[in-house]
PDB file of C-alpha atoms in Angstrom:
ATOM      1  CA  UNK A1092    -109.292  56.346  -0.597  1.00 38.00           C
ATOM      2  CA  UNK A1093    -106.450  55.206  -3.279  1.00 35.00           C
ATOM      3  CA  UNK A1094    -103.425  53.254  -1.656  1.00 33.00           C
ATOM      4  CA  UNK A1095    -101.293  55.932  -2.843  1.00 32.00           C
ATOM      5  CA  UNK A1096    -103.108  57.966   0.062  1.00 33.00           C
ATOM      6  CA  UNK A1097    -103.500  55.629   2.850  1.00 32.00           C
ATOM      7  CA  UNK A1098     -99.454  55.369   2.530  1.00 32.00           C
ATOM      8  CA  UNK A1099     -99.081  58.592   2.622  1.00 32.00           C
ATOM      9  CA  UNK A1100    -101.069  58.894   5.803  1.00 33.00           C
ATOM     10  CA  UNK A1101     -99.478  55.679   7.414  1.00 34.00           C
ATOM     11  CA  UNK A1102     -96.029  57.803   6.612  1.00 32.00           C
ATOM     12  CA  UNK A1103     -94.466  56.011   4.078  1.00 30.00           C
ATOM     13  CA  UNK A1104     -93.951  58.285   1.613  1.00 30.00           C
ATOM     14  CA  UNK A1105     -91.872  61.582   1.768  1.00 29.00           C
ATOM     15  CA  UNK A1106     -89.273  59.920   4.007  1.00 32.00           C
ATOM     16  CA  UNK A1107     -91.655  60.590   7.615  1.00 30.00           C
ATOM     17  CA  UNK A1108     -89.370  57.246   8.716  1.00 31.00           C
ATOM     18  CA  UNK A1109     -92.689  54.527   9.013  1.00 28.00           C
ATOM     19  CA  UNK A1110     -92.096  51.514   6.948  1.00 29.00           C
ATOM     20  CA  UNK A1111     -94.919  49.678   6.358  1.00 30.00           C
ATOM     21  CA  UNK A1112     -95.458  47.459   3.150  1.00 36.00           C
ATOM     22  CA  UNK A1113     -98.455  47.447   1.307  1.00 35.00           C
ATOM     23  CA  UNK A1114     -99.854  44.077   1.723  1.00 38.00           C
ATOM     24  CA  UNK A1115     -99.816  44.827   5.698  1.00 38.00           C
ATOM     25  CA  UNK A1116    -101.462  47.647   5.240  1.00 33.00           C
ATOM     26  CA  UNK A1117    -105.808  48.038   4.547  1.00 32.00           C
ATOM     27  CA  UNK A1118    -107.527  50.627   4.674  1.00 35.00           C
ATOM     28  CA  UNK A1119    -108.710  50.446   8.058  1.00 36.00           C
ATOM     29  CA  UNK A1120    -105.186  50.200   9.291  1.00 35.00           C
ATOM     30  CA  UNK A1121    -102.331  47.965   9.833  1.00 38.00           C
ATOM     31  CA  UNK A1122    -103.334  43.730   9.599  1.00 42.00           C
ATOM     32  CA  UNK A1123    -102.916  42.314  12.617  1.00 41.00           C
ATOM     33  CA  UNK A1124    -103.518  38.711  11.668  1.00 48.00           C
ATOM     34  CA  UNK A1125    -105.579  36.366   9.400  1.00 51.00           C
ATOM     35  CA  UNK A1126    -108.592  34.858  11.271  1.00 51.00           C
ATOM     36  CA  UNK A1127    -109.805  31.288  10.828  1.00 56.00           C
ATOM     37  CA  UNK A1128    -112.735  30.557  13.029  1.00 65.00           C
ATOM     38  CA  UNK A1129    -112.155  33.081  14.680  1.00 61.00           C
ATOM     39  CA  UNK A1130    -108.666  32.444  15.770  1.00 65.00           C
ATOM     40  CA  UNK A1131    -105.803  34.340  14.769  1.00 64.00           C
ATOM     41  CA  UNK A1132    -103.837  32.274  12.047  1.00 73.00           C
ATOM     42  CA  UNK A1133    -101.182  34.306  10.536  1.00 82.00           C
ATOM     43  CA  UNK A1134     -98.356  33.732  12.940  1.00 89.00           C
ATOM     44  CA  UNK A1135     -98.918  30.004  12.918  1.00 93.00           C
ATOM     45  CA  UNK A1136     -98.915  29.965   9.497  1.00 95.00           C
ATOM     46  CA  UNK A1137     -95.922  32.593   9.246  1.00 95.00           C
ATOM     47  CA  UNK A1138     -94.077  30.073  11.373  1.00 96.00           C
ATOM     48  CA  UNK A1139     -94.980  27.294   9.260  1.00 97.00           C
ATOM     49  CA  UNK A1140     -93.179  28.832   6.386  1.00 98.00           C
ATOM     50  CA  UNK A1141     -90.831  29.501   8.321  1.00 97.00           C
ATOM     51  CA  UNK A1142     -89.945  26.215   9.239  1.00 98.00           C
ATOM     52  CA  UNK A1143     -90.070  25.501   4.934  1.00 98.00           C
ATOM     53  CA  UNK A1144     -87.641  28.596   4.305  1.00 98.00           C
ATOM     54  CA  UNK A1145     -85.315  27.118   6.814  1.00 98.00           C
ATOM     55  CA  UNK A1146     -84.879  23.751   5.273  1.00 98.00           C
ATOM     56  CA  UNK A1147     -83.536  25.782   2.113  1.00 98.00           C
ATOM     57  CA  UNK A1148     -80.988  27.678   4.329  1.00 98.00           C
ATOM     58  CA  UNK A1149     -79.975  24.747   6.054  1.00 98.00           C
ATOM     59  CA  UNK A1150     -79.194  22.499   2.794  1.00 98.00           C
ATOM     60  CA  UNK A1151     -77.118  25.425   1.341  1.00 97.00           C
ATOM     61  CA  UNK A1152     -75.099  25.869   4.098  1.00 97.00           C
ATOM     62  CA  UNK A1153     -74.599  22.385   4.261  1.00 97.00           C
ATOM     63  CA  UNK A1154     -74.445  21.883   0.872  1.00 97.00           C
ATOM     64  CA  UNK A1155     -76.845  18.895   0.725  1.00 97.00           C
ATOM     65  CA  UNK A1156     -80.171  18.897  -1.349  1.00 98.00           C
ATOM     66  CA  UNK A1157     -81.550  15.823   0.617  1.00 98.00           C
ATOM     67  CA  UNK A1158     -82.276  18.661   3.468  1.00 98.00           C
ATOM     68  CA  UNK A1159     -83.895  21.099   0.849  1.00 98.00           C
ATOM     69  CA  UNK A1160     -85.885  18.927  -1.096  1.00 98.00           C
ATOM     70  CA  UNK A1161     -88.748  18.184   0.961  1.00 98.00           C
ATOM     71  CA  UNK A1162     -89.537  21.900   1.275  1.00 98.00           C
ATOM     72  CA  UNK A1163     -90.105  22.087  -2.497  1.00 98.00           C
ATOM     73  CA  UNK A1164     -93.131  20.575  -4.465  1.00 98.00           C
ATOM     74  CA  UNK A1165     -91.865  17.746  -7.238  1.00 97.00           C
ATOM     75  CA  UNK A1166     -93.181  19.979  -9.564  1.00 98.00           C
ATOM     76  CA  UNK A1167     -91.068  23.342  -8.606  1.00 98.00           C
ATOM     77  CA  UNK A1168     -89.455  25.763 -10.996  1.00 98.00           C
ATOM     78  CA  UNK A1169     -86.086  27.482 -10.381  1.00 98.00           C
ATOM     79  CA  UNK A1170     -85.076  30.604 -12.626  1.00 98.00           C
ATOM     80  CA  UNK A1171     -82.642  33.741 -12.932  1.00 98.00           C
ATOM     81  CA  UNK A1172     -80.966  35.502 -15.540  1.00 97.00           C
ATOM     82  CA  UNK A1173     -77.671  34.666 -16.422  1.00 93.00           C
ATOM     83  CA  UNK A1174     -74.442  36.747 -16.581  1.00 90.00           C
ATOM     84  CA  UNK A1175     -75.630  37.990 -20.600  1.00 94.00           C
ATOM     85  CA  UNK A1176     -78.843  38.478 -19.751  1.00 95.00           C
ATOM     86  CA  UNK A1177     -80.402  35.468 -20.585  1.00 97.00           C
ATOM     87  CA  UNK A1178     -83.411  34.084 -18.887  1.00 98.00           C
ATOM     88  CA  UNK A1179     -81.935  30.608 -17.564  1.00 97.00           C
ATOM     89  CA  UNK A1180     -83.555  27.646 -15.493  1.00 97.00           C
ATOM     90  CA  UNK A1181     -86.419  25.101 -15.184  1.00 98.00           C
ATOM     91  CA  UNK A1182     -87.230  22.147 -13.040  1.00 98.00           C
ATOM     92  CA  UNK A1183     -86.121  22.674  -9.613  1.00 98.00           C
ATOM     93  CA  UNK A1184     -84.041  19.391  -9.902  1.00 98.00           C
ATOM     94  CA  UNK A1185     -81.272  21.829 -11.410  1.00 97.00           C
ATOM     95  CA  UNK A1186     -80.809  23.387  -8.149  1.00 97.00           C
ATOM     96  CA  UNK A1187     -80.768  19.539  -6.310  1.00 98.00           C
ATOM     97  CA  UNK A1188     -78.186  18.880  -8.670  1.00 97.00           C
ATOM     98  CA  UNK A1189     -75.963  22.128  -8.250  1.00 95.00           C
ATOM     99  CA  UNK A1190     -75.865  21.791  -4.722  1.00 96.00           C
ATOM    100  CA  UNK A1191     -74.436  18.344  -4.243  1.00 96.00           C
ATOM    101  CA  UNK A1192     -71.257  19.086  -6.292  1.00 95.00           C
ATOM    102  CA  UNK A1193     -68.105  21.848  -6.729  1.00 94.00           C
ATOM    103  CA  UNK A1194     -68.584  24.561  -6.631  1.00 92.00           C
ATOM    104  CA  UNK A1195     -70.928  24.406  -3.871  1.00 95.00           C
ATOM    105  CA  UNK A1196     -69.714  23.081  -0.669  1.00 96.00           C
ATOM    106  CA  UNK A1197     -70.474  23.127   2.673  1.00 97.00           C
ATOM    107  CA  UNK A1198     -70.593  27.101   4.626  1.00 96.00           C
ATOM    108  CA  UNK A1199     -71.286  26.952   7.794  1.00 94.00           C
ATOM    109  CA  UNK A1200     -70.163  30.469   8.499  1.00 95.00           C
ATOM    110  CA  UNK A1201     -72.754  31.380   5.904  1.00 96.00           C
ATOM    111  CA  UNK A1202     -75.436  34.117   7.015  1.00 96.00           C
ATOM    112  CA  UNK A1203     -79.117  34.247   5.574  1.00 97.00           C
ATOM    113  CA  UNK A1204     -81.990  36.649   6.284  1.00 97.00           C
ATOM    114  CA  UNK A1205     -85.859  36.111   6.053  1.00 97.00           C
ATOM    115  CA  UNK A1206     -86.485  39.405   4.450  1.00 96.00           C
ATOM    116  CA  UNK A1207     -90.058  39.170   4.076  1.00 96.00           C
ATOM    117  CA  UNK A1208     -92.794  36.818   3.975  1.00 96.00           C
ATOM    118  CA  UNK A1209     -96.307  38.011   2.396  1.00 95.00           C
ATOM    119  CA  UNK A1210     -98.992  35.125   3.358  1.00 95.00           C
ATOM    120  CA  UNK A1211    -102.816  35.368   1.929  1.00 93.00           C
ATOM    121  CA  UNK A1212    -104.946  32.161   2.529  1.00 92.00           C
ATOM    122  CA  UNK A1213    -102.976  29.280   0.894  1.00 95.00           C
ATOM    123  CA  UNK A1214    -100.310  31.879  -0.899  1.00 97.00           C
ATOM    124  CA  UNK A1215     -97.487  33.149   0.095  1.00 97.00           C
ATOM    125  CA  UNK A1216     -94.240  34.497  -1.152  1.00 98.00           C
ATOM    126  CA  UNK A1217     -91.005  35.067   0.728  1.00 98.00           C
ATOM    127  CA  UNK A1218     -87.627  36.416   0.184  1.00 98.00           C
ATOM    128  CA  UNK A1219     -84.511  35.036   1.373  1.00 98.00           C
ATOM    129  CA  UNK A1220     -80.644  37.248   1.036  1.00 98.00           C
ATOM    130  CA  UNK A1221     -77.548  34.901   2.063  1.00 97.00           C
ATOM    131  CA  UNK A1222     -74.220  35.529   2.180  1.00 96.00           C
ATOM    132  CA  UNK A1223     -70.970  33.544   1.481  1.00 95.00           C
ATOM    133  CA  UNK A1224     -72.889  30.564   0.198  1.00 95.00           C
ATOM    134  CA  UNK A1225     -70.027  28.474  -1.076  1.00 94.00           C
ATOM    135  CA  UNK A1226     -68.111  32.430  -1.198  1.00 93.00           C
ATOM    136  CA  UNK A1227     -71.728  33.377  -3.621  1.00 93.00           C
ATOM    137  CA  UNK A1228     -74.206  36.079  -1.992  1.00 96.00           C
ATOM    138  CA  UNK A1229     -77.939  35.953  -3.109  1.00 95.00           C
ATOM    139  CA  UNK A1230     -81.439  37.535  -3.285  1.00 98.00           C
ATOM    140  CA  UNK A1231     -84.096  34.840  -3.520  1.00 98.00           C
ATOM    141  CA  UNK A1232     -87.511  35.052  -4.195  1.00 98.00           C
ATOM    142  CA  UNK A1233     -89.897  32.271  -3.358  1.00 98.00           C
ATOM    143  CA  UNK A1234     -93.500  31.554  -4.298  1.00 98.00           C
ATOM    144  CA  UNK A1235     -95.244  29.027  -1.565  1.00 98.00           C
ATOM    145  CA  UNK A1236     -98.660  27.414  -1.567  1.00 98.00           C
ATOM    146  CA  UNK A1237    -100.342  25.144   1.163  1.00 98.00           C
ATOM    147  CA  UNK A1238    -101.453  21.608  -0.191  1.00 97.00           C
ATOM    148  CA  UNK A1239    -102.922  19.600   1.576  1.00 97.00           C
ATOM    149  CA  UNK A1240    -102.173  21.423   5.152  1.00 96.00           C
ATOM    150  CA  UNK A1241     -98.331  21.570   4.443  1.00 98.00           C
ATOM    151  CA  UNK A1242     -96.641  24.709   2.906  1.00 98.00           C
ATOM    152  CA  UNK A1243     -93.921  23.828  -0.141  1.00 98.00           C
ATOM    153  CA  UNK A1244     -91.908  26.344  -1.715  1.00 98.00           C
ATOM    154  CA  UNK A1245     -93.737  26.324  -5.760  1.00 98.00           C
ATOM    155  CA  UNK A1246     -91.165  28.540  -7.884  1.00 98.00           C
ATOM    156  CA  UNK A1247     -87.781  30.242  -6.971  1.00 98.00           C
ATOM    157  CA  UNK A1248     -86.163  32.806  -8.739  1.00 98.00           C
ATOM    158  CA  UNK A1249     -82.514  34.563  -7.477  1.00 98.00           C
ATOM    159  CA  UNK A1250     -80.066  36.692  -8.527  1.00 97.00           C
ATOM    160  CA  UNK A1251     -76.520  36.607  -7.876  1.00 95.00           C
ATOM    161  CA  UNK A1252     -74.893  39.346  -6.086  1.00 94.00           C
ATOM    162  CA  UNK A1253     -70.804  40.193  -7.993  1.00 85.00           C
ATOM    163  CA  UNK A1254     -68.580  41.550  -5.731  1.00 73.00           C
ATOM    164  CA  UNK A1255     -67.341  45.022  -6.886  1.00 68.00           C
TER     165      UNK A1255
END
């Protein structure tokens, strides 16, 4: 069976109202979690990234890297594409170094979202939308992998929401 078919049967397409995304989906059904050893392992794991994810929201609203930092690897990327179109970023010590100074500034009254966190083994990716950080609204994108027993975000890419 194609996955264009088991959607269709879980209700996904033609509007039948199911969500379901395709990497919870298999063919014998919805995944209910990753085993290791027998143990379920996903929601451990999910909370571990979690915890990772969190460190990002909490150093923009605060405005300090020193609380994001240890959630990325030393050798992380950060990229988007610029207001012509351009692809623009690198080293993840660009973002470190955007956050500590004007414009950014503290937002407490900021709001972020976990959108949706995709975990297979020792991958995972994750999405992240925030509002009014430092008055700026984005869609992030992360890519995570577990070294060593400890999840670190790998890559980020965003884009910046204009106001209308």
């Amino acid at each position: 069976m194609t996955l264009f078919k088991t959607w269709l049967m879980a209700g996904i397409i033609s509007g039948m109202g199911t969500t379901v995304h395709a990497a919870e989906l298999r063919r014998d059904g919805p995944v209910a979690a990753v085993h290791t050893n027998g143990k379920p392992a996903y929601v451990p794991e999910y909370q571990a990234i979690v915890e990772v994810l969190n460190q990002y929201i909490d150093g923009c609203k605060q405005a300090k890297s020193h609380i994001m930092k240890p959630a990325f690897s030393d050798k992380a990327t950060i990229f988007s594409v610029d207001a012509n179109g351009k692809l623009t970023g690198g080293a993840i010590q660009a973002l470190f170094d955007a956050i500590d100074k004007p414009p950014f500034h503290p937002s407490p009254e900021a709001q972020s979202v976990i959108v949706k966190v995709d975990i297979v083994g020792t991958a995972a990716s994750a999405r992240i939308d925030s509002n009014d950080v430092s008055g700026f609204s984005f869609s992030d994108f992360f890519q995570l992998l577990k070294v060593d027993g400890k999840w670190m975000i790998i890559s980020k890419i965003f884009h910046t929401h204009v106001a209308p």
